[in-house]
XYZ file of C-alpha atoms in Angstrom:
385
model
C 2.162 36.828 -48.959
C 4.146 38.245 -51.702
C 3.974 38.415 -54.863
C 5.567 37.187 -58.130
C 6.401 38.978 -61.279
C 7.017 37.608 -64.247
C 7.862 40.096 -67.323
C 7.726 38.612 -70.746
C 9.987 40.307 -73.274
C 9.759 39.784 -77.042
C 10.757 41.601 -80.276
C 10.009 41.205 -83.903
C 12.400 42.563 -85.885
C 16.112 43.631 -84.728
C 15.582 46.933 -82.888
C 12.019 46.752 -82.095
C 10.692 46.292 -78.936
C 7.093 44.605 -77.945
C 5.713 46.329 -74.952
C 6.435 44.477 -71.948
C 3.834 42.341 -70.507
C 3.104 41.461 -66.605
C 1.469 38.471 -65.069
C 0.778 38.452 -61.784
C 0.265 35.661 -59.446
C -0.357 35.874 -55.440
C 1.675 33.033 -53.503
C -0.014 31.877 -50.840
C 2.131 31.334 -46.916
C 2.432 27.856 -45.841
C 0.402 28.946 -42.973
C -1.308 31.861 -41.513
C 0.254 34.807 -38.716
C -2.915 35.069 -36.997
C -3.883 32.992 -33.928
C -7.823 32.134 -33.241
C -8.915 31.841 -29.477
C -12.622 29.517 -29.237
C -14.727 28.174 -26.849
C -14.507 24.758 -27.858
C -15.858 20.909 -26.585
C -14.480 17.425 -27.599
C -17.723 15.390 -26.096
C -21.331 16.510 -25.341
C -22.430 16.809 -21.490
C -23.054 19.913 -19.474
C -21.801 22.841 -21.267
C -19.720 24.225 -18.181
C -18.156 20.812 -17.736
C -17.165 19.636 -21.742
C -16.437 23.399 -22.398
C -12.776 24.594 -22.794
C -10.830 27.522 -23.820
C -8.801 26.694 -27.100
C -5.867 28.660 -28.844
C -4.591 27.836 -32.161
C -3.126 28.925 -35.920
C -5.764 29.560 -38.369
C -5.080 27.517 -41.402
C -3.740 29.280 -44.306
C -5.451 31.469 -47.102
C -5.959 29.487 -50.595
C -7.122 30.172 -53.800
C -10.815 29.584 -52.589
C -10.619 29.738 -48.759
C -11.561 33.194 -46.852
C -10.392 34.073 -43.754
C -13.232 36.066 -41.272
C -13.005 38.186 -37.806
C -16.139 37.740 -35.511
C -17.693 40.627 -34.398
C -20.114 39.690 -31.866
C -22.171 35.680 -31.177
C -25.088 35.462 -28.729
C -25.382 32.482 -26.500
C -28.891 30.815 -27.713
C -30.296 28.148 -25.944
C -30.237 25.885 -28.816
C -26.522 26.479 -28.650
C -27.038 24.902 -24.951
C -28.540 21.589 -26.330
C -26.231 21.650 -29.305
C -23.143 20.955 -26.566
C -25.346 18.432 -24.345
C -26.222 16.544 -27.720
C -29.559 16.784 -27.713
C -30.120 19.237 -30.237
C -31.493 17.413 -34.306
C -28.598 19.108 -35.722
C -24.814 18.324 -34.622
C -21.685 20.104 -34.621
C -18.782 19.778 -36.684
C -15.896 18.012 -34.644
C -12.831 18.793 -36.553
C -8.817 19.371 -35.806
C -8.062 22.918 -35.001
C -4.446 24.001 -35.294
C -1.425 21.270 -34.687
C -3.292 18.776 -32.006
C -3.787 16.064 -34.477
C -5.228 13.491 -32.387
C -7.853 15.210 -31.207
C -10.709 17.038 -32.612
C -13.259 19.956 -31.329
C -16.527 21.464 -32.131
C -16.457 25.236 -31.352
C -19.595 26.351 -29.685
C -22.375 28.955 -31.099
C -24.340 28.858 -34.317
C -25.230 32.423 -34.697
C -22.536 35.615 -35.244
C -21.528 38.433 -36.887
C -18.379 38.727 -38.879
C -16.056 40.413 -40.998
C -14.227 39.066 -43.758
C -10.320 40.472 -43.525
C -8.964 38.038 -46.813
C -10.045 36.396 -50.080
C -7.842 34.069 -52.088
C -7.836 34.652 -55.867
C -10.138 32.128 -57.246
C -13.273 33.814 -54.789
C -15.911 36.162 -56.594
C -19.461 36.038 -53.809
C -16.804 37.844 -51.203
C -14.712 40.886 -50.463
C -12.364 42.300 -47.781
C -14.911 44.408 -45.980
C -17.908 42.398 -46.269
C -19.693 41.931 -43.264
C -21.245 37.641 -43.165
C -23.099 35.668 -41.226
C -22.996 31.675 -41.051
C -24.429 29.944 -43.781
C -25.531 27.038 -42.138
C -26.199 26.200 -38.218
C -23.164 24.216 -36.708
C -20.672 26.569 -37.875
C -19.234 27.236 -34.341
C -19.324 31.019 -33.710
C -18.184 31.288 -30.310
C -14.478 32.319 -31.727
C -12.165 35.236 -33.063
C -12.053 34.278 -36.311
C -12.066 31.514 -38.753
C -11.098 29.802 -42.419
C -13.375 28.575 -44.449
C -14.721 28.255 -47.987
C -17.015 31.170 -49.364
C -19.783 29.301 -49.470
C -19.744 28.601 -45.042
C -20.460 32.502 -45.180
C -23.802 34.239 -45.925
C -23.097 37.833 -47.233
C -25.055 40.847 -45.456
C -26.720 43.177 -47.730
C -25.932 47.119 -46.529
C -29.208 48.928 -46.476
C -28.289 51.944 -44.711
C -26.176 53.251 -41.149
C -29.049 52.670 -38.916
C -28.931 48.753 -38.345
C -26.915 48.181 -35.139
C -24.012 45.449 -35.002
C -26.412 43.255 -32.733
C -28.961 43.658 -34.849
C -26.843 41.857 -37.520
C -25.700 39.052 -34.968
C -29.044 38.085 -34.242
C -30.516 38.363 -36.891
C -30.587 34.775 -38.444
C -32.740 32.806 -35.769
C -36.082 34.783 -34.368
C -36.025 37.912 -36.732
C -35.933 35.060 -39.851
C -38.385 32.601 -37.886
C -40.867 35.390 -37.004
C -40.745 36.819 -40.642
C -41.283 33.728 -42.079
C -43.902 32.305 -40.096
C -45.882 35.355 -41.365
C -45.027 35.382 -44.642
C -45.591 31.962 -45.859
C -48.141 30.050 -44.168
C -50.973 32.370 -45.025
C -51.444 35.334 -47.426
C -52.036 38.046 -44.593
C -53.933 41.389 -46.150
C -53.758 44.443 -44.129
C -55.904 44.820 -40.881
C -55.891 40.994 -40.895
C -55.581 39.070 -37.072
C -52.630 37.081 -35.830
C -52.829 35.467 -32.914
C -50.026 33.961 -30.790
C -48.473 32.790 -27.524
C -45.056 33.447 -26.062
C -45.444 37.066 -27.095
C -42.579 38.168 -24.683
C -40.495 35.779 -26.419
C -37.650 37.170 -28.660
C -39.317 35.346 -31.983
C -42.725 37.116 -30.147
C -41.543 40.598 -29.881
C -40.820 39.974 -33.940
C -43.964 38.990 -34.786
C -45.150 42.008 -33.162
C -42.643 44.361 -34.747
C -43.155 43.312 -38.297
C -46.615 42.623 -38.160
C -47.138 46.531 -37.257
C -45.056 47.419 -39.925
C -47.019 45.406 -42.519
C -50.399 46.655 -40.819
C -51.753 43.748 -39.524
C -53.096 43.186 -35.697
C -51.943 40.830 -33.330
C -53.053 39.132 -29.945
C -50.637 38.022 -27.913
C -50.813 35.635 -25.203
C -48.371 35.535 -22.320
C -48.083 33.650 -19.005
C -49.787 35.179 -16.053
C -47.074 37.501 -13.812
C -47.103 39.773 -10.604
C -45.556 43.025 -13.484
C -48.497 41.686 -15.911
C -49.039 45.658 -16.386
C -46.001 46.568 -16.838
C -45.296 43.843 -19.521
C -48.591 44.430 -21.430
C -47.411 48.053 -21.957
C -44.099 47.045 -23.135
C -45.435 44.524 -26.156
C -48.233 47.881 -26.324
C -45.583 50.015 -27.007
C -43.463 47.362 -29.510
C -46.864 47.716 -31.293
C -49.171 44.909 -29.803
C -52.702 45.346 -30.705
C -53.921 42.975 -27.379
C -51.983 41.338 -24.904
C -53.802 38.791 -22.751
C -53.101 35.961 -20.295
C -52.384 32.435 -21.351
C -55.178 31.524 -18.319
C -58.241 33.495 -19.918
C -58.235 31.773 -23.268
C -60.319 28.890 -21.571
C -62.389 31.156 -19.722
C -66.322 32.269 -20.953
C -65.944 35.806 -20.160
C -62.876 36.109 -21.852
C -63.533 34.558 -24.525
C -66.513 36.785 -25.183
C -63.949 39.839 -24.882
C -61.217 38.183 -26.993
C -63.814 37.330 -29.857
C -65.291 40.905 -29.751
C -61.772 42.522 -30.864
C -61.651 40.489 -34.247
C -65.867 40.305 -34.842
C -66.053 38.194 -37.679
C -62.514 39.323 -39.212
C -61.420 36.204 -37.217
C -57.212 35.152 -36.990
C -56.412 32.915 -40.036
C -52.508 32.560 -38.414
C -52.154 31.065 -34.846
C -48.368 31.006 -33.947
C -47.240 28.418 -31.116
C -43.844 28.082 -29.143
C -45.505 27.283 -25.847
C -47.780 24.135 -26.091
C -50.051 22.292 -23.361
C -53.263 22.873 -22.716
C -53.285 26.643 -23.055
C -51.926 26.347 -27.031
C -55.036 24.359 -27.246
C -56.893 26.968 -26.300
C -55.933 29.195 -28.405
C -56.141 26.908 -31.500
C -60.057 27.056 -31.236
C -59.865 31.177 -31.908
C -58.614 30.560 -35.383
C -61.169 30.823 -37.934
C -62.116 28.500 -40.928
C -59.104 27.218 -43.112
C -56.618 28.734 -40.758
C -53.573 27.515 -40.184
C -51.519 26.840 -36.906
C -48.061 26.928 -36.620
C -45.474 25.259 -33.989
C -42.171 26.433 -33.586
C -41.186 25.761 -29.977
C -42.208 23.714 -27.073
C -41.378 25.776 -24.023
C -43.923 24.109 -21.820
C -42.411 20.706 -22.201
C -45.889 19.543 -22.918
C -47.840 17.812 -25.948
C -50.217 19.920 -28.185
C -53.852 18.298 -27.985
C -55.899 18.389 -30.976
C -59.717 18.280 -30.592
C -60.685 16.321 -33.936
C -63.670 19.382 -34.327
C -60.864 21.741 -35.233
C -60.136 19.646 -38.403
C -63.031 18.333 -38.983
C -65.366 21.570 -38.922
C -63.032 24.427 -39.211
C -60.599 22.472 -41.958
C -57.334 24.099 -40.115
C -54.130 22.879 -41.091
C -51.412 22.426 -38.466
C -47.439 23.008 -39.070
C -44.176 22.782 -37.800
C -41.207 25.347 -38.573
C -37.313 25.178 -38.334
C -36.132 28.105 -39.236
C -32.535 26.044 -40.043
C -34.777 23.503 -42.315
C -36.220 26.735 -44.451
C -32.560 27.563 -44.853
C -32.021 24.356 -46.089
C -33.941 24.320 -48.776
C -33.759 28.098 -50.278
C -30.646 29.235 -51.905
C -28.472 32.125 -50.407
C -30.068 34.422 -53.057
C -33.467 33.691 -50.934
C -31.833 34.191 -48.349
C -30.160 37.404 -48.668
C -34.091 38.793 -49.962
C -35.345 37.864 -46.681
C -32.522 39.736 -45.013
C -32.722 42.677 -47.031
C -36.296 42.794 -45.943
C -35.833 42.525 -42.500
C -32.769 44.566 -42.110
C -34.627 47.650 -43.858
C -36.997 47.364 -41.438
C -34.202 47.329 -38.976
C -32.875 50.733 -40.763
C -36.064 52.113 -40.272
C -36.526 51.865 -36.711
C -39.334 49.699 -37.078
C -37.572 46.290 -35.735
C -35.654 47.072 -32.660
C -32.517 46.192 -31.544
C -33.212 43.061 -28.405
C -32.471 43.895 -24.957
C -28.862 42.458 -24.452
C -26.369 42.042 -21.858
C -22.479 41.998 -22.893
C -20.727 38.615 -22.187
C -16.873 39.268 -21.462
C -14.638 37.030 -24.079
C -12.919 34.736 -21.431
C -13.216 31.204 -20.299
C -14.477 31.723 -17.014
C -17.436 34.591 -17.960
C -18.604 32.272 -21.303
C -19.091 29.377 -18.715
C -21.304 31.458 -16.259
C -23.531 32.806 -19.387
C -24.004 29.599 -20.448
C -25.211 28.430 -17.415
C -27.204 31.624 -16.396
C -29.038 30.552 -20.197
C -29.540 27.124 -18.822
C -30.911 28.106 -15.330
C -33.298 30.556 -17.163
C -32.032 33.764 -15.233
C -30.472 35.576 -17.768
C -32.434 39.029 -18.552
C -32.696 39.996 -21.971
C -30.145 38.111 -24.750
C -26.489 37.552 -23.772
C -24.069 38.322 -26.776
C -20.087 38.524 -26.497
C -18.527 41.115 -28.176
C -15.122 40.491 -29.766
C -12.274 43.184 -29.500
């Protein structure tokens, strides 16, 4: 892109000279030098079957386009029913380079970027800027993009200390766990959360930021052979209890459980699990409490006993992290992320185990199926070089 000067001259009198005056004007290139790879799909089905490699030429920088890099995208199983179709929100199926007659949706709703060019007519956005999507559906799972400053979310910088997975996961279980326990109940220090799926990336949240904030939590995991070994972990992330999804139902157990909180009973029960066991754990909440559902990893309905409405007056909820985001502007947004990342910066919300996916065809296939078949240890995020 080049750019165009255009010098004005003009005198008043014979002999005297105005001072010369400039206007400048960038031209923009009929279309852009740089050439975005993606993992892209024209139809839903099984991700390893509909999934393709795709190559093509970035559109063009305008007046009030940006052009971004990606950093590093995790594979999220929501990605996984996103391809297969059977996720509530769906992808953007759009041309991508010269293939005219045929159009793609690029896999991955959550990524880190950088932005590498502005047009002229774009304020929210700078070279430099490091953005994340601003809406699920995006398609992440690429090298870079073009869009409109508004598809991008700015990052605020709150210090050195926040790692660049950090910042690419940040927008699904840090958000969903900070919400959930900021907004449903007004949580005073030394106050009780209880939830299940405490292993669970949105779990190990909870626990993280419900330390930092002073309150207590007991968390309730499925029954294992390295039960030990995992309570210590979620201990050591700053769990105040862990127990076994199993004992909630049992009278012993209960007896224990009830003698940690005394009569400072949970007012916040947090479920991604449901069945019979979520249940359970609904009937430890105390008057007025309230009961959230964010997940449904069991495959099986929540049961209400009418007593728990009724008698204890507690109020049950769903949350979508993507329907909050909905809603709020990018200013509330970017709050919540300054929060969270500074907690990041502190050391207080740690970085997720991860696993590095190579950027190729053949590897982004096998993590995505690995994510499907539920064997995949600790989050699996490409990295983009």
């Amino acid at each position: 892109m080049g750019l165009l000067i255009r010098a004005i001259f003009r005198a008043k009198h014979y002999g005297t000279v105005a001072p010369i005056q400039y206007s400048v004007r960038r031209s923009y290139s009929s279309k852009s030098d740089i050439v975005a790879s993606a993992m892209v799909y024209s139809d839903y089905g099984q991700p390893s079957q509909v999934l393709r490699w795709h190559s093509y030429r970035l559109p063009a920088l305008t007046s009030d386009t940006v052009h971004v890099k990606f950093l590093a995208s995790p594979i999220n199983p929501a990605d996984v029913n996103m391809i297969q179709g059977a996720y509530a929100i769906k992808p953007k199926f759009q041309i991508l380079g010269d293939e005219t007659d045929k159009t793609y949706a690029v896999g991955g709703n959550e990524g880190l970027a950088e932005v590498i060019a502005v047009g002229d007519n774009v304020t929210s956005l700078k070279v430099g800027d490091q953005v994340v999507m601003a809406e699920s559906g995006y398609g992440t799972w690429r090298t870079h993009a073009a869009g409109s400053a508004s598809d991008f979310q700015l990052l605020p910088n709150v210090g050195d200390n926040v790692s660049m997975i950090q910042k690419a996961t940040i927008t699904v279980n840090p958000c969903t766990a900070y919400r959930m326990l900021k907004d449903f109940v007004d949580l005073k220090e030394g106050d009780y959360v209880i939830q299940n799926g405490g292993n669970s990336a949105v779990g190990q949240a909870v626990i993280q930021i419900a330390k930092a904030w002073g309150l207590k939590t007991i968390n309730v995991v499925r029954d294992r052979p390295d039960f030990d070994k995992l309570r210590q972990e979620l201990i050591d992330l700053g769990a105040t209890h862990v127990v076994v999804d199993e004992s909630l139902g049992n009278f012993e157990n209960k007896k224990e459980i009830k003698s940690w909180f005394g009569k400072n009973t949970p007012l916040l029960g947090l479920n991604c699990v449901g069945g019979k066991n979520a249940t359970e754990m609904a009937k430890y909440l105390g008057a007025n409490g309230h009961y959230v559902t964010y997940g449904a990893m069991s495959k099986k309905p929540l049961s209400l006993p009418a007593s728990l409405l009724i008698f204890k007056n507690i109020t049950f909820h769903g949350f979508w992290v993507s329907k909050w985001c909905d809603v709020h502007t990018p200013e509330d947004r970017y709050a919540m992320f300054e929060d969270i990342m500074k907690l990041m910066n502190e050391g207080k919300l740690r970085e997720p185990k991860w696993n590095q996916v190579k950027w190729d065809e053949k590897s982004m296939k096998q993590a995505v199926d690995q994510g499907i078949s539920g064997f995949a240890s600790g989050k699996q995020v490409v990295l983009f070089s």
